[in-house]
Amino acid sequence: MMPQRSKNTNGISLEQRQALITALPVFQTLTQEESQKLATLMSEVHFSQGVTLVSEGELVDCVYIIVQGEAEVYRQVIKKRRLTKQTITKIPIAVIRSGEALGLNDTGFFSTTGKRTASVMALTDVVALSLHMDALHKFLQNHPHLHSAMYASSEQLLRIKLIKQSLPFSRLSHERLLWLASRVEEKSIPARTVIFTQGEQGDYCYLIRSGHVEIVNQNEDGSEHHVTTLKHPTLFGEATLITNSPRNATARTLDDCELLVLHHKYLSELLESEKNVTKLVMTLMVERSRPLHNPHIIVNHRTSKDKQKIVILKNPDNGNYFQLSLEGWFIWEQLDGEQTMQEITLALADKFNIFAPDIVAGLISKLAKSGFISNVAIKKEDLEDKPLWMRLMIRIQHMLEFQIATDNADKWITLIYNKFAFLLFTTLGKTILLLIGLSGIIAFGFATVHVFQIFKMFPNSWLILLLLPPFTVLSIALHELGHALTTKYFGYQVNYMGVGWYWMSPVAFTDTSDMWLGSRWPRTAVNIAGVCTDMLTAGIASILIFVIHNHY
């Protein structure tokens, strides 16, 4: 049952309120006028017997002065028995009565962490005066002669409350809220002041404590387009920090604003360590953005075994796949850089009679994380924040790992397959390849001894080693060609092929698109084809060595 609140002074007179306030040691230095002002800020609240006034572990959002009745202060202790069974035991601490305060001690706030340290339950019907932390903080701000530690504590409590009200930080633990509250900075900005400008780089994001902030876009002709108006307790400016890109809009105050300012290094630390923050920040970015799909994406339409039409997206930039349902494909088509998530949600409702903003936001967020959306991306690794030795190792790794690829491989692979390579997959073709591979394996068993004998026969036989790199590259290329041609045999698309090196070893790779999301047999056959190609090339090399040795 919620308490009944009233600011009506008919129940508890102003004089009674002042007497209760000044009787508390923490407020004894107040003048008559100051105690009267504080009394008018309090609300009269009523609690029925058995109702919990406050619960242990909650944020301290207000303080109470008991006027009538009694309440018990207690703590809950969880005791485990055996493996899983738990019992909760109430341990009484004290009983508070008329004239005593809840949440305050002689010098300030009872809690030093911002959390309630105990629960309080009404033993009888209770009448109390309630003072919210916002009102108390403003009062302390205007009366600095009161205990400075109390003002600092109220400031900390308000910061924690504000941060927790913001969506990205709503699931943070209390310890992390304390950590974050100690790292934000306060900033007062007058009305009609530009906070940041579209196109500039930024190191800070902002949390609105009071006031209103307008977000506008600058058009190419210099005109402005109003995007939205933000108010307490909204976080904004975080997109630049996450995507490492210039500000995508201009922010300015509409009236006097109080902001909490957070530096990018603290936001980055939260994104790295708190999965919930990362997820909620991405959701917030998606809700505000006008997502545009990556123009490089390759789209494959397929029909599943249960005759459902599906779409498989392939991102050639990073090798990621994404499967879409019919509704997902509709959402994908709306990602034109012009529509907001709200507009896309309404379009989905009109088309399929499905109103699901959470599903739309979740899908767009996942697409953004995988690189399928071009104007929303996770911030790239910043080498400058890492130690020197780590930066050197990463740069060396980049030097030793390199690849180039062609994204139109399917065109010429299809041409090769249709011209003559399809013959390799006939019964006769597979028989011939099998015989060559088996004879090569047999020859390989005898080749090792002959290799040493060849080196003894020729004075400059080390020159033969010069043939090793090109032959290795050739064998790798044939291996990937075997993958690609087998892919075409099963009717799938080859998105791209490439070559490169990994720690100075030549490599090649073939991307076979949505085959890897299909049945198991084509995938197995493609792998077998690569192994058979290796056997074939090794066998041919062994036969050549055997022939050269016998000839000389």
Coordinates of C-alpha atoms in Angstrom, one line a residue, residues 291-295 368 371-377:
P291 CA 19.7 4.0 -39.8
L292 CA 21.1 3.5 -43.3
H293 CA 22.0 0.0 -44.4
N294 CA 25.5 -0.7 -45.6
P295 CA 25.5 -0.5 -49.5
A368 CA 24.5 -2.2 -36.3
G371 CA 28.4 -3.8 -39.5
F372 CA 25.2 -4.1 -41.6
I373 CA 24.3 -0.4 -40.9
S374 CA 26.7 2.2 -42.2
N375 CA 25.9 5.2 -39.9
V376 CA 25.9 3.4 -36.6
A377 CA 29.1 1.6 -35.5

